[in-house]
PDB file of C-alpha atoms in Angstrom:
ATOM      1  CA  ASP A   1     -37.565  12.192 -23.849  1.00 64.00           C
ATOM      2  CA  ALA A   2     -34.652   9.909 -22.888  1.00 82.00           C
ATOM      3  CA  GLY A   3     -37.548   7.452 -22.273  1.00 93.00           C
ATOM      4  CA  VAL A   4     -37.539   4.696 -20.022  1.00 96.00           C
ATOM      5  CA  ILE A   5     -33.548   3.790 -19.258  1.00 97.00           C
ATOM      6  CA  GLN A   6     -32.274   0.515 -17.362  1.00 97.00           C
ATOM      7  CA  SER A   7     -28.538  -0.476 -15.922  1.00 96.00           C
ATOM      8  CA  PRO A   8     -26.533  -2.696 -16.683  1.00 97.00           C
ATOM      9  CA  ARG A   9     -27.540  -3.809 -20.204  1.00 96.00           C
ATOM     10  CA  HIS A  10     -25.769  -6.724 -20.241  1.00 97.00           C
ATOM     11  CA  GLU A  11     -24.763  -8.800 -16.440  1.00 97.00           C
ATOM     12  CA  VAL A  12     -22.991 -11.911 -16.437  1.00 97.00           C
ATOM     13  CA  THR A  13     -22.281 -13.284 -12.149  1.00 97.00           C
ATOM     14  CA  GLU A  14     -21.786 -16.386 -10.995  1.00 97.00           C
ATOM     15  CA  MET A  15     -24.802 -18.107  -8.625  1.00 97.00           C
ATOM     16  CA  GLY A  16     -24.947 -16.891  -5.084  1.00 97.00           C
ATOM     17  CA  GLN A  17     -24.265 -13.449  -5.651  1.00 97.00           C
ATOM     18  CA  GLU A  18     -26.317 -10.119  -5.733  1.00 97.00           C
ATOM     19  CA  VAL A  19     -27.906  -8.763  -8.510  1.00 98.00           C
ATOM     20  CA  THR A  20     -29.332  -5.760  -8.774  1.00 98.00           C
ATOM     21  CA  LEU A  21     -31.136  -4.695 -11.866  1.00 98.00           C
ATOM     22  CA  ARG A  22     -32.031  -0.239 -12.072  1.00 98.00           C
ATOM     23  CA  CYS A  23     -34.659   1.366 -13.746  1.00 98.00           C
ATOM     24  CA  LYS A  24     -35.016   4.971 -14.335  1.00 98.00           C
ATOM     25  CA  PRO A  25     -39.142   6.084 -15.623  1.00 97.00           C
ATOM     26  CA  ILE A  26     -40.039   8.471 -18.019  1.00 95.00           C
ATOM     27  CA  SER A  27     -40.147  11.287 -16.904  1.00 95.00           C
ATOM     28  CA  GLY A  28     -43.540  11.966 -15.121  1.00 92.00           C
ATOM     29  CA  HIS A  29     -44.736   8.662 -15.408  1.00 93.00           C
ATOM     30  CA  ASP A  30     -46.532   7.050 -12.642  1.00 92.00           C
ATOM     31  CA  TYR A  31     -46.479   4.047 -12.909  1.00 92.00           C
ATOM     32  CA  LEU A  32     -43.776   1.583 -13.348  1.00 95.00           C
ATOM     33  CA  PHE A  33     -42.944  -2.213 -13.897  1.00 96.00           C
ATOM     34  CA  TRP A  34     -41.056  -5.278 -13.931  1.00 97.00           C
ATOM     35  CA  TYR A  35     -41.273  -7.762 -15.970  1.00 96.00           C
ATOM     36  CA  ARG A  36     -39.393 -11.276 -17.078  1.00 96.00           C
ATOM     37  CA  GLN A  37     -38.775 -12.939 -20.827  1.00 94.00           C
ATOM     38  CA  THR A  38     -37.095 -15.983 -20.951  1.00 93.00           C
ATOM     39  CA  MET A  39     -37.343 -18.627 -24.369  1.00 88.00           C
ATOM     40  CA  MET A  40     -39.367 -20.853 -21.900  1.00 88.00           C
ATOM     41  CA  ARG A  41     -42.638 -19.262 -20.113  1.00 88.00           C
ATOM     42  CA  GLY A  42     -42.768 -15.731 -22.359  1.00 88.00           C
ATOM     43  CA  LEU A  43     -42.322 -12.057 -20.791  1.00 90.00           C
ATOM     44  CA  GLU A  44     -43.665 -12.643 -17.511  1.00 90.00           C
ATOM     45  CA  LEU A  45     -44.859  -9.404 -14.480  1.00 92.00           C
ATOM     46  CA  LEU A  46     -42.907  -9.709 -11.908  1.00 95.00           C
ATOM     47  CA  ILE A  47     -44.368  -7.190 -10.091  1.00 95.00           C
ATOM     48  CA  TYR A  48     -45.425  -2.762 -11.084  1.00 94.00           C
ATOM     49  CA  PHE A  49     -46.224   0.375  -8.293  1.00 95.00           C
ATOM     50  CA  ASN A  50     -48.094   3.676  -8.768  1.00 92.00           C
ATOM     51  CA  ASN A  51     -47.377   6.958  -7.390  1.00 94.00           C
ATOM     52  CA  ASN A  52     -43.685   3.681  -6.217  1.00 96.00           C
ATOM     53  CA  VAL A  53     -46.079   2.148  -3.656  1.00 96.00           C
ATOM     54  CA  PRO A  54     -46.099  -1.652  -5.130  1.00 95.00           C
ATOM     55  CA  ILE A  55     -49.726  -1.978  -6.212  1.00 92.00           C
ATOM     56  CA  ASP A  56     -48.634  -6.336  -7.199  1.00 91.00           C
ATOM     57  CA  ASP A  57     -46.457  -8.208  -6.420  1.00 93.00           C
ATOM     58  CA  SER A  58     -47.932 -11.463  -6.650  1.00 91.00           C
ATOM     59  CA  GLY A  59     -45.913 -12.002 -10.081  1.00 92.00           C
ATOM     60  CA  MET A  60     -42.272 -12.359  -8.336  1.00 94.00           C
ATOM     61  CA  PRO A  61     -41.364 -15.768  -8.312  1.00 88.00           C
ATOM     62  CA  GLU A  62     -39.857 -16.397  -4.640  1.00 85.00           C
ATOM     63  CA  ASP A  63     -38.158 -14.566  -1.429  1.00 91.00           C
ATOM     64  CA  ARG A  64     -34.609 -14.019  -2.899  1.00 96.00           C
ATOM     65  CA  PHE A  65     -36.779 -11.195  -5.390  1.00 97.00           C
ATOM     66  CA  SER A  66     -37.555  -7.759  -3.743  1.00 97.00           C
ATOM     67  CA  ALA A  67     -37.963  -4.460  -5.926  1.00 98.00           C
ATOM     68  CA  LYS A  68     -38.396  -1.352  -4.361  1.00 97.00           C
ATOM     69  CA  MET A  69     -38.939   2.529  -5.490  1.00 98.00           C
ATOM     70  CA  PRO A  70     -37.458   4.928  -2.911  1.00 97.00           C
ATOM     71  CA  ASN A  71     -38.823   8.142  -5.833  1.00 95.00           C
ATOM     72  CA  ALA A  72     -40.378   8.814  -8.297  1.00 95.00           C
ATOM     73  CA  SER A  73     -37.446   8.824 -11.087  1.00 96.00           C
ATOM     74  CA  PHE A  74     -35.858   5.219  -9.476  1.00 97.00           C
ATOM     75  CA  SER A  75     -36.755   1.589  -9.348  1.00 98.00           C
ATOM     76  CA  THR A  76     -34.525  -1.662  -8.531  1.00 98.00           C
ATOM     77  CA  LEU A  77     -34.912  -5.077  -8.661  1.00 98.00           C
ATOM     78  CA  LYS A  78     -32.544  -7.340  -6.077  1.00 98.00           C
ATOM     79  CA  ILE A  79     -32.007 -11.312  -6.233  1.00 97.00           C
ATOM     80  CA  GLN A  80     -30.247 -12.311  -4.032  1.00 97.00           C
ATOM     81  CA  PRO A  81     -29.063 -14.872  -3.931  1.00 96.00           C
ATOM     82  CA  SER A  82     -29.383 -15.189  -7.703  1.00 96.00           C
ATOM     83  CA  GLU A  83     -29.834 -18.375  -9.104  1.00 96.00           C
ATOM     84  CA  PRO A  84     -28.956 -20.742 -13.533  1.00 96.00           C
ATOM     85  CA  ARG A  85     -32.232 -20.125 -13.372  1.00 95.00           C
ATOM     86  CA  ASP A  86     -32.352 -17.049 -13.631  1.00 96.00           C
ATOM     87  CA  SER A  87     -31.111 -16.636 -16.324  1.00 97.00           C
ATOM     88  CA  ALA A  88     -32.482 -14.080 -18.122  1.00 97.00           C
ATOM     89  CA  VAL A  89     -34.159 -10.811 -19.871  1.00 96.00           C
ATOM     90  CA  TYR A  90     -35.448  -8.464 -17.031  1.00 97.00           C
ATOM     91  CA  PHE A  91     -37.754  -5.271 -18.545  1.00 97.00           C
ATOM     92  CA  CYS A  92     -39.086  -1.923 -17.005  1.00 97.00           C
ATOM     93  CA  ALA A  93     -41.876   0.072 -18.378  1.00 96.00           C
ATOM     94  CA  SER A  94     -43.445   2.854 -16.972  1.00 94.00           C
ATOM     95  CA  SER A  95     -46.991   4.891 -17.786  1.00 91.00           C
ATOM     96  CA  PHE A  96     -48.968   7.605 -17.359  1.00 89.00           C
ATOM     97  CA  SER A  97     -51.822   7.173 -15.339  1.00 83.00           C
ATOM     98  CA  GLY A  98     -53.645  10.546 -17.465  1.00 76.00           C
ATOM     99  CA  VAL A  99     -53.932   9.987 -21.056  1.00 69.00           C
ATOM    100  CA  ASN A 100     -56.291   6.983 -19.115  1.00 62.00           C
ATOM    101  CA  THR A 101     -54.916   4.059 -22.027  1.00 65.00           C
ATOM    102  CA  ASP A 102     -52.438   2.162 -19.954  1.00 77.00           C
ATOM    103  CA  THR A 103     -49.766   2.370 -22.687  1.00 85.00           C
ATOM    104  CA  GLN A 104     -46.326   0.955 -22.015  1.00 90.00           C
ATOM    105  CA  TYR A 105     -42.673   2.546 -23.449  1.00 93.00           C
ATOM    106  CA  PHE A 106     -40.529  -0.276 -22.350  1.00 94.00           C
ATOM    107  CA  GLY A 107     -37.146   0.209 -22.002  1.00 96.00           C
ATOM    108  CA  PRO A 108     -34.360  -1.877 -23.659  1.00 94.00           C
ATOM    109  CA  GLY A 109     -33.101  -4.508 -20.552  1.00 96.00           C
ATOM    110  CA  THR A 110     -31.515  -6.143 -19.220  1.00 97.00           C
ATOM    111  CA  ARG A 111     -29.823  -9.433 -19.618  1.00 97.00           C
ATOM    112  CA  LEU A 112     -28.807 -11.743 -16.870  1.00 98.00           C
ATOM    113  CA  THR A 113     -26.776 -15.077 -16.639  1.00 97.00           C
ATOM    114  CA  VAL A 114     -26.716 -16.901 -13.201  1.00 97.00           C
ATOM    115  CA  LEU A 115     -23.411 -18.854 -14.091  1.00 96.00           C
TER     116      LEU A 115
ATOM    117  CA  ALA B   1     -60.769 -11.237 -15.796  1.00 74.00           C
ATOM    118  CA  GLN B   2     -58.778 -10.549 -18.895  1.00 81.00           C
ATOM    119  CA  SER B   3     -56.919 -12.503 -20.806  1.00 88.00           C
ATOM    120  CA  VAL B   4     -55.232 -12.892 -24.530  1.00 92.00           C
ATOM    121  CA  THR B   5     -54.790 -15.582 -27.358  1.00 95.00           C
ATOM    122  CA  GLN B   6     -52.753 -15.572 -29.644  1.00 96.00           C
ATOM    123  CA  LEU B   7     -53.480 -18.671 -32.970  1.00 93.00           C
ATOM    124  CA  GLY B   8     -50.371 -19.630 -33.960  1.00 92.00           C
ATOM    125  CA  SER B   9     -46.530 -18.738 -32.492  1.00 93.00           C
ATOM    126  CA  HIS B  10     -44.515 -18.607 -35.165  1.00 96.00           C
ATOM    127  CA  VAL B  11     -45.857 -17.254 -39.143  1.00 97.00           C
ATOM    128  CA  SER B  12     -44.059 -17.377 -42.345  1.00 97.00           C
ATOM    129  CA  VAL B  13     -44.637 -15.332 -44.799  1.00 97.00           C
ATOM    130  CA  SER B  14     -42.993 -14.270 -48.358  1.00 97.00           C
ATOM    131  CA  GLU B  15     -41.662 -10.782 -48.537  1.00 97.00           C
ATOM    132  CA  GLY B  16     -44.492  -8.447 -50.378  1.00 97.00           C
ATOM    133  CA  ALA B  17     -47.066 -11.177 -48.973  1.00 97.00           C
ATOM    134  CA  LEU B  18     -50.137 -10.038 -46.990  1.00 97.00           C
ATOM    135  CA  VAL B  19     -49.071 -10.113 -43.424  1.00 98.00           C
ATOM    136  CA  LEU B  20     -51.895 -11.573 -40.791  1.00 98.00           C
ATOM    137  CA  LEU B  21     -51.104 -11.787 -36.607  1.00 98.00           C
ATOM    138  CA  ARG B  22     -54.461 -13.300 -34.870  1.00 98.00           C
ATOM    139  CA  CYS B  23     -55.667 -12.377 -31.198  1.00 97.00           C
ATOM    140  CA  ASN B  24     -58.501 -13.203 -29.396  1.00 96.00           C
ATOM    141  CA  TYR B  25     -59.388 -11.375 -26.077  1.00 93.00           C
ATOM    142  CA  SER B  26     -61.430 -11.703 -23.392  1.00 89.00           C
ATOM    143  CA  SER B  27     -62.169  -9.139 -20.792  1.00 80.00           C
ATOM    144  CA  SER B  28     -65.282  -7.699 -18.462  1.00 74.00           C
ATOM    145  CA  VAL B  29     -65.278  -4.611 -19.063  1.00 74.00           C
ATOM    146  CA  PRO B  30     -65.047  -2.066 -22.364  1.00 75.00           C
ATOM    147  CA  PRO B  31     -60.843  -2.913 -23.146  1.00 82.00           C
ATOM    148  CA  TYR B  32     -58.110  -1.576 -24.794  1.00 87.00           C
ATOM    149  CA  LEU B  33     -56.281  -3.849 -26.766  1.00 91.00           C
ATOM    150  CA  PHE B  34     -53.004  -3.087 -27.723  1.00 93.00           C
ATOM    151  CA  TRP B  35     -49.816  -4.384 -30.431  1.00 96.00           C
ATOM    152  CA  TYR B  36     -46.273  -4.186 -29.528  1.00 96.00           C
ATOM    153  CA  VAL B  37     -43.122  -5.427 -31.715  1.00 97.00           C
ATOM    154  CA  GLN B  38     -40.294  -6.394 -30.037  1.00 95.00           C
ATOM    155  CA  TYR B  39     -36.935  -6.292 -32.077  1.00 94.00           C
ATOM    156  CA  PRO B  40     -34.370  -8.986 -31.948  1.00 90.00           C
ATOM    157  CA  ASN B  41     -31.907  -7.892 -28.294  1.00 87.00           C
ATOM    158  CA  GLN B  42     -34.568  -5.045 -28.100  1.00 90.00           C
ATOM    159  CA  GLY B  43     -37.129  -3.795 -26.016  1.00 92.00           C
ATOM    160  CA  LEU B  44     -41.086  -4.739 -27.269  1.00 94.00           C
ATOM    161  CA  GLN B  45     -42.356  -0.809 -28.818  1.00 94.00           C
ATOM    162  CA  LEU B  46     -46.035   0.067 -29.358  1.00 93.00           C
ATOM    163  CA  LEU B  47     -47.411   0.202 -32.357  1.00 96.00           C
ATOM    164  CA  LEU B  48     -50.933   0.233 -32.305  1.00 94.00           C
ATOM    165  CA  LYS B  49     -53.238   0.721 -29.598  1.00 91.00           C
ATOM    166  CA  TYR B  50     -57.663   0.692 -29.242  1.00 90.00           C
ATOM    167  CA  THR B  51     -58.909   2.671 -27.081  1.00 84.00           C
ATOM    168  CA  SER B  52     -62.742   2.630 -28.037  1.00 78.00           C
ATOM    169  CA  ALA B  53     -62.223   6.190 -30.809  1.00 76.00           C
ATOM    170  CA  ALA B  54     -62.282   3.987 -34.350  1.00 85.00           C
ATOM    171  CA  THR B  55     -61.902   0.600 -34.995  1.00 89.00           C
ATOM    172  CA  LEU B  56     -59.387   0.055 -37.316  1.00 94.00           C
ATOM    173  CA  VAL B  57     -56.755   1.451 -35.833  1.00 94.00           C
ATOM    174  CA  LYS B  58     -53.751   2.152 -38.422  1.00 95.00           C
ATOM    175  CA  GLY B  59     -50.761   2.076 -36.423  1.00 94.00           C
ATOM    176  CA  ILE B  60     -46.499   2.574 -37.343  1.00 93.00           C
ATOM    177  CA  ASN B  61     -44.752   1.104 -40.743  1.00 93.00           C
ATOM    178  CA  GLY B  62     -47.668   0.186 -42.304  1.00 96.00           C
ATOM    179  CA  PHE B  63     -49.745  -1.877 -39.841  1.00 97.00           C
ATOM    180  CA  GLU B  64     -53.353  -1.975 -38.890  1.00 97.00           C
ATOM    181  CA  ALA B  65     -55.685  -3.853 -36.398  1.00 97.00           C
ATOM    182  CA  GLU B  66     -59.098  -4.397 -36.503  1.00 95.00           C
ATOM    183  CA  PHE B  67     -61.467  -4.402 -33.086  1.00 93.00           C
ATOM    184  CA  LYS B  68     -64.214  -6.648 -33.705  1.00 92.00           C
ATOM    185  CA  LYS B  69     -66.611  -6.891 -30.099  1.00 89.00           C
ATOM    186  CA  SER B  70     -68.506 -10.288 -31.280  1.00 90.00           C
ATOM    187  CA  GLU B  71     -65.440 -12.053 -32.255  1.00 92.00           C
ATOM    188  CA  THR B  72     -63.628 -10.423 -29.300  1.00 92.00           C
ATOM    189  CA  SER B  73     -60.744  -9.826 -32.138  1.00 94.00           C
ATOM    190  CA  PHE B  74     -57.622  -7.331 -32.693  1.00 96.00           C
ATOM    191  CA  HIS B  75     -56.351  -9.007 -35.559  1.00 97.00           C
ATOM    192  CA  LEU B  76     -52.676  -7.482 -36.692  1.00 98.00           C
ATOM    193  CA  THR B  77     -52.022  -6.865 -41.440  1.00 98.00           C
ATOM    194  CA  LYS B  78     -50.143  -5.748 -43.051  1.00 98.00           C
ATOM    195  CA  PRO B  79     -51.111  -5.150 -46.581  1.00 97.00           C
ATOM    196  CA  SER B  80     -47.276  -6.199 -47.426  1.00 97.00           C
ATOM    197  CA  ALA B  81     -44.826  -7.589 -45.819  1.00 97.00           C
ATOM    198  CA  HIS B  82     -40.905  -6.427 -45.769  1.00 96.00           C
ATOM    199  CA  MET B  83     -37.572  -8.529 -44.194  1.00 96.00           C
ATOM    200  CA  SER B  84     -37.798  -5.881 -41.185  1.00 96.00           C
ATOM    201  CA  ASP B  85     -41.081  -7.092 -40.615  1.00 97.00           C
ATOM    202  CA  ALA B  86     -39.008  -9.937 -38.805  1.00 97.00           C
ATOM    203  CA  ALA B  87     -39.945  -9.765 -35.425  1.00 97.00           C
ATOM    204  CA  GLU B  88     -41.589 -11.234 -32.167  1.00 96.00           C
ATOM    205  CA  TYR B  89     -44.991  -9.254 -31.929  1.00 97.00           C
ATOM    206  CA  PHE B  90     -47.909  -9.627 -28.875  1.00 96.00           C
ATOM    207  CA  CYS B  91     -51.014  -9.094 -28.220  1.00 95.00           C
ATOM    208  CA  ALA B  92     -52.181  -6.938 -24.534  1.00 92.00           C
ATOM    209  CA  VAL B  93     -55.423  -6.186 -23.078  1.00 90.00           C
ATOM    210  CA  SER B  94     -55.430  -3.656 -20.362  1.00 84.00           C
ATOM    211  CA  ALA B  95     -56.603  -4.538 -16.950  1.00 67.00           C
ATOM    212  CA  GLY B  96     -59.316  -1.870 -15.935  1.00 65.00           C
ATOM    213  CA  GLY B  97     -60.525  -1.933 -12.635  1.00 62.00           C
ATOM    214  CA  THR B  98     -59.225  -2.554  -9.778  1.00 61.00           C
ATOM    215  CA  SER B  99     -56.060  -3.350 -11.897  1.00 65.00           C
ATOM    216  CA  TYR B 100     -55.773  -0.952 -13.743  1.00 69.00           C
ATOM    217  CA  GLY B 101     -51.840  -0.067 -15.040  1.00 73.00           C
ATOM    218  CA  LYS B 102     -51.748  -3.842 -15.728  1.00 82.00           C
ATOM    219  CA  LEU B 103     -51.486  -5.247 -19.721  1.00 86.00           C
ATOM    220  CA  THR B 104     -52.474  -8.976 -19.543  1.00 88.00           C
ATOM    221  CA  PHE B 105     -50.072 -10.031 -22.534  1.00 91.00           C
ATOM    222  CA  GLY B 106     -50.622 -13.017 -25.033  1.00 93.00           C
ATOM    223  CA  GLN B 107     -47.434 -15.169 -25.502  1.00 93.00           C
ATOM    224  CA  GLY B 108     -46.170 -13.162 -28.855  1.00 95.00           C
ATOM    225  CA  THR B 109     -45.864 -14.693 -32.063  1.00 97.00           C
ATOM    226  CA  ILE B 110     -42.654 -14.753 -33.772  1.00 97.00           C
ATOM    227  CA  LEU B 111     -43.360 -13.449 -37.541  1.00 97.00           C
ATOM    228  CA  THR B 112     -40.583 -14.270 -40.373  1.00 97.00           C
ATOM    229  CA  VAL B 113     -40.214 -13.274 -43.958  1.00 97.00           C
ATOM    230  CA  HIS B 114     -38.413 -14.411 -46.321  1.00 95.00           C
ATOM    231  CA  PRO B 115     -37.100 -12.977 -49.339  1.00 93.00           C
TER     232      PRO B 115
END
C-alpha cells in the first residue's frame, strides 16, 4: 500500500493568498483526519471525517479554514486568506473502523510557510 | 473525556542506557492506547498499541510498553538506547464512544541519545 499521500510537501506563499493542501487516504479507510503541528501548540486536531462526512470541526481555528472530502479517496484543506501565523506542518491521517482500534496512519505532512 | 499527560518534554540518555518515557491517561471507558514516533521532518509512525489483549505490548525497534490500569499509566521503555532512537514520541488514547475514531495526543517527549 502506498500509505497516506499528501501534496504538496512544501508550500511557500505570501500573506493573503489562498492555500490548498491535498490528501489521499489509504484505500479502504473510512476515517480521515487533518492535524496541524507547531512548536508552540504541538499537534492539534483540526477536523475529521467519517465516510466523507465531517464529524468534528471544533479544532478549525477560524472561518479562513475549510476542509472538504468529496469522495473516499481525496480531501482538501483550504486556507483563504492565509496569514503568517498559519505557518506550520499540516498532517493528514486515515484509519479503518473495521479493526476497531482507532489506529491512525499519518502522511508525511505539508510544511506551509506564509510570508 | 479522555486525556493524556506525558511527563517530561525532554529526556536525554546515553547510548546503551535504558529509555523510559512516561505517559498517564484519563479515560471514562476502557482505553486503547498508542505510542507514536516522529523522526525529524517526517510524519508520525505507529510504534505500538494496547487493545486489551495483553498488558505488555511489544512494538517495533525494541520498544515495549506496559498497561497498568491501577496507575492509569502506559510507559514506554527500551532496554538499550541507540542513536537512531532520537526522535519525538507521542502517547495517545482513543476517545471511544461518540468520538470513535478520534485520538487524543499528549504533548510529546523529545528523546535525545548522546554517545
